[in-house]
Short mmCIF file of C-alpha atoms and ligand atoms in Angstrom, two decimals:
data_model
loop_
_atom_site.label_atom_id
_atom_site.label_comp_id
_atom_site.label_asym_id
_atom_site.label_seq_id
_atom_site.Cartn_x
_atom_site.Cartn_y
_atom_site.Cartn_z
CA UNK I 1279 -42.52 -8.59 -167.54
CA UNK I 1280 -45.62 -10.39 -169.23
CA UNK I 1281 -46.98 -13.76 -167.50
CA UNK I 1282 -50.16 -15.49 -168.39
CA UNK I 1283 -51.18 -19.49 -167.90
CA UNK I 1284 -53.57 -21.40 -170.28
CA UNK I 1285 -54.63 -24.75 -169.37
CA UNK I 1286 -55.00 -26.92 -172.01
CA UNK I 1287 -55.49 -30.54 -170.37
CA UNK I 1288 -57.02 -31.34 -166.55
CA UNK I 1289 -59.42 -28.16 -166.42
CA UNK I 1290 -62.37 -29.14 -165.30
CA UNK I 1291 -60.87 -32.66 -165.51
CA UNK I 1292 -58.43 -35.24 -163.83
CA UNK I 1293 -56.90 -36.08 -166.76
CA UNK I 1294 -54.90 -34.96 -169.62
CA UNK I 1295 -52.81 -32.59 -167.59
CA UNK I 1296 -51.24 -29.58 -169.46
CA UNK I 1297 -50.35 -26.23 -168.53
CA UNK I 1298 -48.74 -23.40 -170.97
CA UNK I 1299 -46.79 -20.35 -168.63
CA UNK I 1300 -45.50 -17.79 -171.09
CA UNK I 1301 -43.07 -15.68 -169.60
CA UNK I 1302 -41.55 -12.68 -171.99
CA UNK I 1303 -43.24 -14.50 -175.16
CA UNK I 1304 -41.07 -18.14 -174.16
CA UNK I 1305 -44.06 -20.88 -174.22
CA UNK I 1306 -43.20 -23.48 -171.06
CA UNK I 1307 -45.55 -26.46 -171.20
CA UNK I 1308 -45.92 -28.00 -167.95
CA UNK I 1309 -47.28 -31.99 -168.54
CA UNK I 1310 -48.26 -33.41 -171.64
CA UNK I 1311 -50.55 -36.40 -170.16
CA UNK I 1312 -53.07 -37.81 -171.61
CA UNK I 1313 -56.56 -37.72 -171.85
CA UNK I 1314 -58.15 -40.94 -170.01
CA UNK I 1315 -62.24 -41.63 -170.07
CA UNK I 1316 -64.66 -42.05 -173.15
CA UNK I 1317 -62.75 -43.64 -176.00
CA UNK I 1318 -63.80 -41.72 -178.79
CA UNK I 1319 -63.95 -38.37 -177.43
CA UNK I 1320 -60.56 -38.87 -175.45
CA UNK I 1321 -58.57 -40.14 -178.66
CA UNK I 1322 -60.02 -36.72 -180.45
CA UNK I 1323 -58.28 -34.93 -177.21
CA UNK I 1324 -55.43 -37.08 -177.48
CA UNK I 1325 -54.64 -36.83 -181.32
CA UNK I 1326 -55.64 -33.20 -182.00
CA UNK I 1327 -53.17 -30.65 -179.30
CA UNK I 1328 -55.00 -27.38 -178.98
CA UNK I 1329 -51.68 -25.54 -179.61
CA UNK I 1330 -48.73 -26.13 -182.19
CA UNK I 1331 -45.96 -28.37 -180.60
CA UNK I 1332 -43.40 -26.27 -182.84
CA UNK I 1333 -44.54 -22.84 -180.78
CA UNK I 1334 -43.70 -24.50 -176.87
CA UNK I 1335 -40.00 -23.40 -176.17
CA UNK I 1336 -38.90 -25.74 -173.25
CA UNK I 1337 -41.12 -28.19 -171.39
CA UNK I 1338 -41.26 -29.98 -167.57
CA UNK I 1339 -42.75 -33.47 -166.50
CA UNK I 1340 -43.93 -32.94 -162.94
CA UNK I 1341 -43.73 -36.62 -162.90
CA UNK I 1342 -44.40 -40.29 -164.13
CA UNK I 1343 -48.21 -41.01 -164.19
CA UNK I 1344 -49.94 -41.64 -167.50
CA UNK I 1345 -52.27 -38.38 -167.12
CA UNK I 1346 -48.83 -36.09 -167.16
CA UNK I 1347 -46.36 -37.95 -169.42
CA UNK I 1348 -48.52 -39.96 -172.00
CA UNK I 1349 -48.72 -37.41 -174.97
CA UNK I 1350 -44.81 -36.28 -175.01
CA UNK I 1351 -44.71 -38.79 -178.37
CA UNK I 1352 -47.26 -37.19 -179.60
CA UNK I 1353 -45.78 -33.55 -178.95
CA UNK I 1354 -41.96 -34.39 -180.38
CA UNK I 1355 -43.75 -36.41 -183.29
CA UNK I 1356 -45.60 -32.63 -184.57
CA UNK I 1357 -42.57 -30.68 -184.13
CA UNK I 1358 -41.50 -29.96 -180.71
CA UNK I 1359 -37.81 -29.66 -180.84
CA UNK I 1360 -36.82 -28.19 -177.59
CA UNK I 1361 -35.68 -29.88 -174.00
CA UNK I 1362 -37.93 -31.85 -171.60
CA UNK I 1363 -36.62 -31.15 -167.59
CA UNK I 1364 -37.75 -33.75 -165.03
CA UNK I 1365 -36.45 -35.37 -162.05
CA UNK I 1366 -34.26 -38.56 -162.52
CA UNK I 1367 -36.67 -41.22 -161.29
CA UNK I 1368 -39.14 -39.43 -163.11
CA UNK I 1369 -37.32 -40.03 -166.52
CA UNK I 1370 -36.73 -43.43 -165.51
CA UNK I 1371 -40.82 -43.80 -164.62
CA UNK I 1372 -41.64 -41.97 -167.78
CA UNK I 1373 -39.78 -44.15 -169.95
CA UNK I 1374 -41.40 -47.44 -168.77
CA UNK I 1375 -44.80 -46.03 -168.95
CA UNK I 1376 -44.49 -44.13 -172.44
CA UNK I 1377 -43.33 -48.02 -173.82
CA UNK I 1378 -46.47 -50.02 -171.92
CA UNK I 1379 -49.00 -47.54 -173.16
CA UNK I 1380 -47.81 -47.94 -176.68
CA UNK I 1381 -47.62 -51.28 -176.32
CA UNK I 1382 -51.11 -51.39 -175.06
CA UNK I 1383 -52.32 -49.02 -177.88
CA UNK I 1384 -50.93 -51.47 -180.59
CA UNK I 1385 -52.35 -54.65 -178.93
CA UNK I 1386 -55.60 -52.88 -178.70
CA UNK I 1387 -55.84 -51.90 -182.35
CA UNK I 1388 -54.40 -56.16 -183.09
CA UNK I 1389 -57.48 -56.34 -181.30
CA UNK I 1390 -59.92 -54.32 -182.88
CA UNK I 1391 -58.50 -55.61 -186.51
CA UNK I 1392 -58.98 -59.86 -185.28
CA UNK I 1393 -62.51 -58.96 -184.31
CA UNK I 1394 -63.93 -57.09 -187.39
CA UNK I 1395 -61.91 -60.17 -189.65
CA UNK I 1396 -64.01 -62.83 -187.70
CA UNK I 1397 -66.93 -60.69 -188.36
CA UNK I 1398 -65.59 -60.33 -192.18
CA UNK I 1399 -65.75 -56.58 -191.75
CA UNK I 1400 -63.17 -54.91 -193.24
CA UNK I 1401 -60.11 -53.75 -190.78
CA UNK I 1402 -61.01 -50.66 -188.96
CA UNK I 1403 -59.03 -47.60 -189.84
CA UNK I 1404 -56.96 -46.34 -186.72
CA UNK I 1405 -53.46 -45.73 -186.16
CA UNK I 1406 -51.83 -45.93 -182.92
CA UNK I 1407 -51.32 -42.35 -181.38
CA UNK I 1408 -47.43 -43.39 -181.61
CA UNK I 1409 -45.35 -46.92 -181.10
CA UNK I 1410 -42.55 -48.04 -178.96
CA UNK I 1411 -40.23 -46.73 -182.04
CA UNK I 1412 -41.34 -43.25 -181.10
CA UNK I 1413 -40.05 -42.86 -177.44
CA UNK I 1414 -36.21 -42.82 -177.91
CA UNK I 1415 -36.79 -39.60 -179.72
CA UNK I 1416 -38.72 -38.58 -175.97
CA UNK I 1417 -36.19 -39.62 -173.56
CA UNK I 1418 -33.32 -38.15 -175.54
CA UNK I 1419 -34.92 -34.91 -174.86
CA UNK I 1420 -35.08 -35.39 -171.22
CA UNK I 1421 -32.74 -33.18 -169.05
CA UNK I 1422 -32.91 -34.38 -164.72
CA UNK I 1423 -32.75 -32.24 -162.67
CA UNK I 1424 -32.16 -32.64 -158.90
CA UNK I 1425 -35.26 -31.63 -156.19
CA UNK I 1426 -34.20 -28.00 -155.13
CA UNK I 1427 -31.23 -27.36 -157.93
CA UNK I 1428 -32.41 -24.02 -159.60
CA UNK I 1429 -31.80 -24.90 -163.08
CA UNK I 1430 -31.67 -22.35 -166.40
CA UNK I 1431 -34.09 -23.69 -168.30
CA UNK I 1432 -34.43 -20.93 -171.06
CA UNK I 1433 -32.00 -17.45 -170.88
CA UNK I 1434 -33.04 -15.99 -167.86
CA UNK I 1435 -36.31 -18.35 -166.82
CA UNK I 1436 -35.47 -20.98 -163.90
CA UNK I 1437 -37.03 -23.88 -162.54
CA UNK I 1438 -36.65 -25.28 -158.85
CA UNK I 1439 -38.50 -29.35 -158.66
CA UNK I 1440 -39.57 -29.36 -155.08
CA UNK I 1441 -40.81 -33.33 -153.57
CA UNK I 1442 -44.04 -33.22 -153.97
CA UNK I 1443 -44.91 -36.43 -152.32
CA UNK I 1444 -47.03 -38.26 -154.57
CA UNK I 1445 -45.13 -41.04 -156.22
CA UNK I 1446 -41.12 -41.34 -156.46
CA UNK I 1447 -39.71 -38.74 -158.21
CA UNK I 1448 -43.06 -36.42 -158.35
CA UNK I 1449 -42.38 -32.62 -158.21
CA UNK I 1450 -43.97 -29.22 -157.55
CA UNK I 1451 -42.09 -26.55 -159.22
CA UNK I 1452 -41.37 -23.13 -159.13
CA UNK I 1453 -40.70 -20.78 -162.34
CA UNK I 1454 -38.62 -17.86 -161.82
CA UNK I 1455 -37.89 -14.73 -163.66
CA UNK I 1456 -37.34 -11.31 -163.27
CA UNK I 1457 -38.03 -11.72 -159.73
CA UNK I 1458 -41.49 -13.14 -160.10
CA UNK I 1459 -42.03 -16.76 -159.09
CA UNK I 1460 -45.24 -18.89 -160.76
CA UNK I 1461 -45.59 -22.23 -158.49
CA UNK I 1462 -47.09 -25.15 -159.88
CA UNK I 1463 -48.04 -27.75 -157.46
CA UNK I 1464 -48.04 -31.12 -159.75
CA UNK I 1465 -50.54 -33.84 -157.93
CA UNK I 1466 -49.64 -32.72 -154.38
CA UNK I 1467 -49.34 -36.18 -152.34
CA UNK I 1468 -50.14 -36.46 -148.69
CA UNK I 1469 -48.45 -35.99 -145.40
CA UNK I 1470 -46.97 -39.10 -143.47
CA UNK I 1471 -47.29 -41.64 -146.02
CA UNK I 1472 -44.83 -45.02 -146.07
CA UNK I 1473 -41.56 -44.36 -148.77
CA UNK I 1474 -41.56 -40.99 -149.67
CA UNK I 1475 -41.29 -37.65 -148.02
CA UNK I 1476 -43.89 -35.33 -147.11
CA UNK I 1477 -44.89 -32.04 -149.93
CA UNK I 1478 -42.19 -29.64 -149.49
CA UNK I 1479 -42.41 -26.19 -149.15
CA UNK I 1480 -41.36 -24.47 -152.22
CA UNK I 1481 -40.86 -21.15 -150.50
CA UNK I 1482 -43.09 -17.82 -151.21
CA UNK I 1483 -44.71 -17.31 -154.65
CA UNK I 1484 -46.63 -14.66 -156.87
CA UNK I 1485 -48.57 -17.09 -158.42
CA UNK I 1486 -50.06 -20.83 -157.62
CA UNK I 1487 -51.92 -23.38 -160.10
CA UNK I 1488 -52.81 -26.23 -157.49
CA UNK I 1489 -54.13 -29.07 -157.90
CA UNK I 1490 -57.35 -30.35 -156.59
CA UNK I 1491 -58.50 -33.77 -156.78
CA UNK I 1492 -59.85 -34.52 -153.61
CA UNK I 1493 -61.34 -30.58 -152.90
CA UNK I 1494 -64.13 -31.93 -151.89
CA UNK I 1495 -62.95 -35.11 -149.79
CA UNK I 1496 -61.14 -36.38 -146.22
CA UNK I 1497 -59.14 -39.66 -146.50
CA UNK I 1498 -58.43 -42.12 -143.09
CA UNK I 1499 -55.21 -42.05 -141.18
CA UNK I 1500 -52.88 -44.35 -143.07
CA UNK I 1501 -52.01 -45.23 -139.32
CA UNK I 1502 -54.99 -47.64 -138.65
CA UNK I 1503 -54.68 -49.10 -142.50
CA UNK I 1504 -51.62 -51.20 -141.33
CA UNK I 1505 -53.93 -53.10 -138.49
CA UNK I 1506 -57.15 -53.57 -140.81
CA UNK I 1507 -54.46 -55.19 -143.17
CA UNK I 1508 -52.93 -57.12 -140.89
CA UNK I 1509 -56.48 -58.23 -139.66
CA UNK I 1510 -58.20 -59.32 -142.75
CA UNK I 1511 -55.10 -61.34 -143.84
CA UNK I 1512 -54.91 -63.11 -140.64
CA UNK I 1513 -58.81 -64.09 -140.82
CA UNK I 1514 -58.09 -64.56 -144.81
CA UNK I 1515 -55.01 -66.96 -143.74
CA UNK I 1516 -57.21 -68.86 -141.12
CA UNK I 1517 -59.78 -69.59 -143.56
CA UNK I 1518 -57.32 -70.91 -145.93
CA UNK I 1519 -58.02 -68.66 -148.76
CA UNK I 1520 -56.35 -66.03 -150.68
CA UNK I 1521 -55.95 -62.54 -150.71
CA UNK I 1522 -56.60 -60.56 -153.98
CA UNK I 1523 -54.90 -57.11 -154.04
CA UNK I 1524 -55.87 -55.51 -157.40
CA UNK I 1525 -53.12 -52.17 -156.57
CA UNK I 1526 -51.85 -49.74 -159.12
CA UNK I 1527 -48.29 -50.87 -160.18
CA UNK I 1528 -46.68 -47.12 -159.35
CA UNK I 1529 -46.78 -46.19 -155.88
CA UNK I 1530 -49.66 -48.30 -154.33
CA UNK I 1531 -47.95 -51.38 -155.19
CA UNK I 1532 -44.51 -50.69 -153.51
CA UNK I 1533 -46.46 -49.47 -150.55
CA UNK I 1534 -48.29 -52.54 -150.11
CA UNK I 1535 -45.16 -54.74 -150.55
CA UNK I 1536 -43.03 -52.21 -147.73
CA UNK I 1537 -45.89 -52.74 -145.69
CA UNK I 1538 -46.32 -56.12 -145.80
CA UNK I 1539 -42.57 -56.25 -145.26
CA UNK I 1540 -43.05 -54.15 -141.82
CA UNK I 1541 -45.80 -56.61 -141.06
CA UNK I 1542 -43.45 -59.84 -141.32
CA UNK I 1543 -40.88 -58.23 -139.58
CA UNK I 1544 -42.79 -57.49 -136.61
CA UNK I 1545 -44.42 -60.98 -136.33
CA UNK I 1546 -48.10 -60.05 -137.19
CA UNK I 1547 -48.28 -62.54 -139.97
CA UNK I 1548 -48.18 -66.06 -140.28
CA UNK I 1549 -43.87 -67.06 -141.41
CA UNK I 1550 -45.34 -69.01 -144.00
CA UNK I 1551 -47.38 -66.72 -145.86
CA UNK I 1552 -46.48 -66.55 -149.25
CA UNK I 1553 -46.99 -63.14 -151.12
CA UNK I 1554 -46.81 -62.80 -154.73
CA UNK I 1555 -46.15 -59.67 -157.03
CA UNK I 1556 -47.49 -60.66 -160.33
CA UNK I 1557 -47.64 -58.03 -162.86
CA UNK I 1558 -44.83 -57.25 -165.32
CA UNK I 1559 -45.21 -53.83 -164.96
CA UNK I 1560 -45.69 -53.57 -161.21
CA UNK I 1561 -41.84 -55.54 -160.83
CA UNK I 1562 -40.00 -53.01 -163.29
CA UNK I 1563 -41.04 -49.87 -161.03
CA UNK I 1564 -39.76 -51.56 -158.09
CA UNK I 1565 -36.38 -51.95 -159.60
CA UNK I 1566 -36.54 -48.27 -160.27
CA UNK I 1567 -37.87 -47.54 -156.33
CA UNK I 1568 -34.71 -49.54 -155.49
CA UNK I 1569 -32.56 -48.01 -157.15
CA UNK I 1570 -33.87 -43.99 -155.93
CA UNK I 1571 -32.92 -43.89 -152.23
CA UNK I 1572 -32.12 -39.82 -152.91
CA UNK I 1573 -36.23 -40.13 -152.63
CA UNK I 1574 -36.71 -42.10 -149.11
CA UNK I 1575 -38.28 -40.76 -146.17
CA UNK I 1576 -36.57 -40.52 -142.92
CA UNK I 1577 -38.82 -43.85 -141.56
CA UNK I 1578 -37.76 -46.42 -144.37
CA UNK I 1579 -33.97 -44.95 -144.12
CA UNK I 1580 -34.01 -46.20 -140.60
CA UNK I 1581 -35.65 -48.93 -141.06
CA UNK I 1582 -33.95 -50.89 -144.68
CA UNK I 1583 -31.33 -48.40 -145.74
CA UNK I 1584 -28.80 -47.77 -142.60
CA UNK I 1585 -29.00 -51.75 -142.47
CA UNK I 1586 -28.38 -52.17 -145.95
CA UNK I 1587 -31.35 -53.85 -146.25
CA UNK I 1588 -33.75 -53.83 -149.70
CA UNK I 1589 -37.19 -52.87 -148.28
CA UNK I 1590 -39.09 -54.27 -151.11
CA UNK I 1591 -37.42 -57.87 -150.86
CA UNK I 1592 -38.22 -60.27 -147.80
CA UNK I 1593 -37.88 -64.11 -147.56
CA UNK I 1594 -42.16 -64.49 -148.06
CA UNK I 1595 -42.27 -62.97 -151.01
CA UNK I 1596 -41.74 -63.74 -154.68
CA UNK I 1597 -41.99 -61.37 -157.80
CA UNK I 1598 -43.54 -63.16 -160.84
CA UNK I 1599 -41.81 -62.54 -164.34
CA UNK I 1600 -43.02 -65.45 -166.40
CA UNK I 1601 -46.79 -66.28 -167.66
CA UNK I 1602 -46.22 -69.97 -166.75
CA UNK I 1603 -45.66 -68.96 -163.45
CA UNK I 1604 -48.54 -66.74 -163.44
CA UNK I 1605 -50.77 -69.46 -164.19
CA UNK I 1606 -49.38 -71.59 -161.94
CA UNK I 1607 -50.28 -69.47 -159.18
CA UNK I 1608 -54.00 -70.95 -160.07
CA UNK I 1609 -53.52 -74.22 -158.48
CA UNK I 1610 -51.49 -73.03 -155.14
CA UNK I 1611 -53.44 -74.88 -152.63
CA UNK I 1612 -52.39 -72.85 -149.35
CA UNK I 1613 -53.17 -69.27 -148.46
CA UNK I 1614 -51.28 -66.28 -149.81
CA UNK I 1615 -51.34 -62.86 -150.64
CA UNK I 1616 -51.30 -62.09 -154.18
CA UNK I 1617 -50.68 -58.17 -155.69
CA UNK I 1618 -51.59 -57.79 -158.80
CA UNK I 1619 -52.22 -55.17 -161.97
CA UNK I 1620 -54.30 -53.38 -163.24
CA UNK I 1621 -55.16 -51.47 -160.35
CA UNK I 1622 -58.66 -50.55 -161.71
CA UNK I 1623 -59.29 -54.48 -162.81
CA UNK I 1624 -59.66 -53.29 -166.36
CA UNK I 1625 -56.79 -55.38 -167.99
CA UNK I 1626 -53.94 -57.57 -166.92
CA UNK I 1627 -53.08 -60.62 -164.93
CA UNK I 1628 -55.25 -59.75 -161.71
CA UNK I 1629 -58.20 -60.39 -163.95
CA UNK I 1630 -57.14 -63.97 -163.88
CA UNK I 1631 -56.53 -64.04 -160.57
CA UNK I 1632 -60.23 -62.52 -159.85
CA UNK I 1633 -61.81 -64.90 -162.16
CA UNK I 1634 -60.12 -67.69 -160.19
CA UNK I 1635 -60.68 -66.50 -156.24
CA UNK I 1636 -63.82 -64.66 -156.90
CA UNK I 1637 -66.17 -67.67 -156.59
CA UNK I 1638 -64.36 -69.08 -153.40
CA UNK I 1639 -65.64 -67.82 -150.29
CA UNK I 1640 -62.55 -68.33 -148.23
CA UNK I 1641 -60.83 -65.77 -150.53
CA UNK I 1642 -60.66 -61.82 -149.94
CA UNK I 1643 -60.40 -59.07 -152.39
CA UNK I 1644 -59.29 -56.54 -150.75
CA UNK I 1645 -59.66 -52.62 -152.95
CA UNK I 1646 -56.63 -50.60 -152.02
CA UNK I 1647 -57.17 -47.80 -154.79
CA UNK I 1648 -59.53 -45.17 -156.46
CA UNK I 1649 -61.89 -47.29 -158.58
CA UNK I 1650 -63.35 -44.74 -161.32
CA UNK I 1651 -66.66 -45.31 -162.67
CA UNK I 1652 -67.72 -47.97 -165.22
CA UNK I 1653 -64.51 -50.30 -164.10
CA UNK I 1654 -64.66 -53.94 -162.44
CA UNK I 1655 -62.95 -52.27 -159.92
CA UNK I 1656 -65.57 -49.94 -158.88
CA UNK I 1657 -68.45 -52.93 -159.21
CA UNK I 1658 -66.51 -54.89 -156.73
CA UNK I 1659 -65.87 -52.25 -154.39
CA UNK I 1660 -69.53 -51.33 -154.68
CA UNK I 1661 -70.04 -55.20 -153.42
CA UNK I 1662 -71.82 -56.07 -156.66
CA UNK I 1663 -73.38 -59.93 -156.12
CA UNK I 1664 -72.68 -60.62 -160.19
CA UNK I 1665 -70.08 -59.25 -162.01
CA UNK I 1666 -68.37 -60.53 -165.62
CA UNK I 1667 -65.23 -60.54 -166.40
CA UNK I 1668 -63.73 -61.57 -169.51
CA UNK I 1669 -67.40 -61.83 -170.78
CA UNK I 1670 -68.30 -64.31 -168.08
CA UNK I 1671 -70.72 -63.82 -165.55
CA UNK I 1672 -69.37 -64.89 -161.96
CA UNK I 1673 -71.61 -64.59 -158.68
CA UNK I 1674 -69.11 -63.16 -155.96
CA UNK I 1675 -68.92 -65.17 -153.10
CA UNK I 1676 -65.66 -64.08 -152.09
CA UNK I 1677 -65.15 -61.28 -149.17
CA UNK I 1678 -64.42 -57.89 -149.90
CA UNK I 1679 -63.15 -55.08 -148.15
CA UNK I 1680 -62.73 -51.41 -148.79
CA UNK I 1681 -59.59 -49.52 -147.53
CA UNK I 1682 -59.55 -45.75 -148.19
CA UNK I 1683 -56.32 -44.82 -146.26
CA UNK I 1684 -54.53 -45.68 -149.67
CA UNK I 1685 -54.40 -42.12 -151.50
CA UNK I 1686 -51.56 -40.56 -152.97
CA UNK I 1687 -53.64 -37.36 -153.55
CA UNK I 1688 -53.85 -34.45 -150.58
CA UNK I 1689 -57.53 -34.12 -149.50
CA UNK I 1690 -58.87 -30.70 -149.14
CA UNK I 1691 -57.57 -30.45 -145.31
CA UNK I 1692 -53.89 -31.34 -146.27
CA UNK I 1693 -53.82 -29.18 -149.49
CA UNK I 1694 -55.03 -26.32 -147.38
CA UNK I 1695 -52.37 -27.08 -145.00
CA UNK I 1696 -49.57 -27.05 -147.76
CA UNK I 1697 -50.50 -23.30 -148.70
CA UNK I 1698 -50.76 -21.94 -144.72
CA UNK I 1699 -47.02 -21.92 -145.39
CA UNK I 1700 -47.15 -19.24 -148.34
CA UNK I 1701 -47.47 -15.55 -148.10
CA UNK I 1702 -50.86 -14.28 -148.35
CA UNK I 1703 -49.60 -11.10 -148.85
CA UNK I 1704 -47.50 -11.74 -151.90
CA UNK I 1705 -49.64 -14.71 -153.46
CA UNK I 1706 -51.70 -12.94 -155.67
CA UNK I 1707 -53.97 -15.63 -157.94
CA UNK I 1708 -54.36 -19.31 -157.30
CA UNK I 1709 -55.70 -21.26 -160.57
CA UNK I 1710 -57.49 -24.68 -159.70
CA UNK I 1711 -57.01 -27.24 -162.18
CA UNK I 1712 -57.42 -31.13 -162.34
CA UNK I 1713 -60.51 -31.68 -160.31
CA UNK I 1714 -63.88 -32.48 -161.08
CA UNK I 1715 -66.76 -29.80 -161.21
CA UNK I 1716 -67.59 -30.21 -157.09
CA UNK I 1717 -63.91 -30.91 -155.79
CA UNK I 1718 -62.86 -27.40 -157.87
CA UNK I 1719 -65.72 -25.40 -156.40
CA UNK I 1720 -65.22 -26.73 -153.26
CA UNK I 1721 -61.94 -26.40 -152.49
CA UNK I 1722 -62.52 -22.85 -154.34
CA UNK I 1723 -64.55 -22.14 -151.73
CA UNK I 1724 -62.61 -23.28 -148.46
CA UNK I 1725 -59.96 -21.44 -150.19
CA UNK I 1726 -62.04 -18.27 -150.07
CA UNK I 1727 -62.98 -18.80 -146.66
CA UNK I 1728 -59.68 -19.48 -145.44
CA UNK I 1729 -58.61 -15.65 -146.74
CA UNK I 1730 -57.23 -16.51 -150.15
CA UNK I 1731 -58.33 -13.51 -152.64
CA UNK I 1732 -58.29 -14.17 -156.33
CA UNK I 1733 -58.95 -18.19 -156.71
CA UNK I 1734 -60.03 -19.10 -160.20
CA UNK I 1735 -61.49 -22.38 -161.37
CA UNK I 1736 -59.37 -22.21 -164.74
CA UNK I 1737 -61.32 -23.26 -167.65
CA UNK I 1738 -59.74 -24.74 -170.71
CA UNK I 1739 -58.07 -22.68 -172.99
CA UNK I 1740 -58.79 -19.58 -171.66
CA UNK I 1741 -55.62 -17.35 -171.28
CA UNK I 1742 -55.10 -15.70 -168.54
CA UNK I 1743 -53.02 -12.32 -168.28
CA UNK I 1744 -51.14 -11.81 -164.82
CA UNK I 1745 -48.64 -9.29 -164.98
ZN1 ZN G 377 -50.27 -38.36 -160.56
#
């Protein structure tokens, strides 16, 4: 039987995640996400696939994010025509976050046309890379599939989704034919984290394309996180200013909110703390982390679900749907906590929020997330004295604090620990994809060291031939 794996998104990258298996001449694509980073060069990426959409055969979402799902419009819209397989709180993720990026891709280009008219330029010449019109034609394609159900995806090829612990619904898989079995492990999440279960073990495999992220990093035990939360929102409260929790509206969000819960219940915070969940965005994934208890850990079953409890709902806190609302939040006079999107500080309502704490040096911000370069995120976590935001300058004179517990990535110790499981013997290549440059040598490296033969850093495009 003939194998071979080209990557044609996230190698030597984060972003942009797609992998082709072909297995007896069937093209599989694994991902189509997009490309995130330098506008110009990542709409080329974005726009122009590297392979003909009409040629893939059958293609998986590992799960929800952006980086894996965002270019599935773009696939169906130049001729794929086969089935998409994915978890079912991954289709329901998907969905939401296909419609707010082409939401946001329309606004931006409303945008763009306002600004060259005020300049009297003529209106710039881009298209969307597809609209809100284009996703039905997506999600009717989508076929769940249930963690550890083998399912025929093509005559003869299966596919097993095994948790991979990242966000709800995220999956490793396994592709099996013939007796061969090619593992892919999506973004492997992290051991002991709140809500979802640790990476499972898929069971042994020929061949491994891992992903590696943080190759060249250690996180902090979540287990100390809750206290230095529970600290600087009790000094926070005392000063009578507010919290600011810029948090990624998939995942980190929901974690923060069952934590906060946890901290209520246990009396560590002040009854009359109010906490607010302002972000559109951030309130319909909830809904769709209430609704997938099939993806609970063991600790929040206890906990909420044997007592019939919601974990994401408690008496302090308030979800805010409205922009009136929203603004209102600007003249609350007592402390309170308020959790708010985008995660990076690049867009949305916590930008409001920022512009009206940031100057008041009762108030904490308090950076929860991976801040990339070149965002208002990363200047405030860098404590930056001056930073603008929408065009304004603004001295800081708020507190901030850095927490890097928060990770829904494996670090190079826990990925290594996910593979001690597997079969040297029978694992014969491992590919290393979605990583920068020094996290894929790295981790390349450890791997070597830790008696793993054949580990390639795959490059892009290049096919490679395994059996
Ligand atoms: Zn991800």
């Amino acid at each position: 039987m003939n194998i071979s794996f080209t990557s044609y998104g996230a190698a030597r990258e984060v972003t942009g995640s797609k992998h082709m298996v072909t297995i007896s001449g069937k093209n599989i694509l694994v991902d189509c996400g997009l490309f995130q980073g330098k506008r110009k060069e990542a709409d080329e990426k974005n726009r122009n696939l590297a392979f003909d959409p009409a040629s893939v055969d059958c293609a998986i979402l590992t799960h929800g994010h952006l980086d894996h799902c965002g270019i599935y419009p773009v696939l169906v819209k130049n001729g794929f025509r086969g089935q998409i397989f994915c978890t079912p709180s991954t289709a329901e993720i998907a969905t939401i976050v296909m419609n707010d990026s082409a939401r946001i891709q329309t606004s931006d280009i409303q945008y763009l046309k306002k600004k060259a008219a005020q300049k009297g330029l003529p209106p710039p010449d881009i298209q969307p890379l597809y609209t809100e019109a284009n996703i039905p034609d997506v999600t009717a394609r989508f076929h769940t599939v249930d963690y550890r159900k083998r399912a025929e995806i093509l005559p003869g090829i299966y596919c097993t989704f095994h948790d991979a612990g990242h966000i709800l619904g995220s999956a490793g898989i396994v592709l099996e034919s013939g007796g061969v079995r090619f593992g892919l492990s999506g973004d492997l999440g992290r051991s002991a984290m709140p809500i979802l279960r640790d990476p499972e073990f898929p069971g042994d495999i020929d061949y491994f394309v891992c992903e590696s992220t943080y190759g060249n990093r250690l996180h902090d035990e979540m287990s100390t996180a809750e206290d230095e939360v529970a600290a600087a929102v009790m000094e926070t409260y005392r000063r009578g200013g507010k919290v600011i929790i810029p948090a990624f509206s998939i995942g980190r969000t929901q974690e923060i909110i069952y934590l906060f819960h946890r901290l209520m219940d246990d009396k560590r915070l002040p009854h009359d703390l109010a906490i607010y969940v302002d972000s559109p965005m951030s309130v319909n994934i909830t809904e769709v982390f209430k609704r997938h208890e099939e993806c609970y850990d063991d600790d929040i079953r206890r906990r909420f679900v044997e007592h019939r409890e919601n974990p994401f709902g408690f008496s302090q806190l308030k979800y805010i749907a409205s922009v009136e609302e929203s603004k209102s939040l600007n003249s609350l006079k007592r402390p309170a906590v308020i959790i708010s999107a985008s995660g990076m500080c690049e867009s949305g309502r916590v930008l409001h929020h920022l512009a009206n704490n940031i100057g008041d040096p009762a108030s904490l911000i308090l950076v929860v997330g991976f801040m990339a370069e070149h965002t208002l995120g990363r200047r405030l976590a860098e404590k930056q004295r001056v930073v603008r935001i929408f065009g304004e300058e603004y001295d800081v004179l708020a507190r901030l604090k850095n927490l890097n517990a928060f990770s829904a990535h494996a670090d190079y110790h826990e990925t290594l620990k996910h593979m001690e499981r597997f079969d040297k013997t029978r694992l014969k290549n491992v590919f290393l994809v979605h990583g920068e440059d020094d996290a894929l040598s790295k981790l390349r490296d450890r791997m070597s060291t830790a008696g793993y033969t054949n580990v390639t850093i795959a490059e892009p495009g290049t096919t490679y031939t395994l059996s």
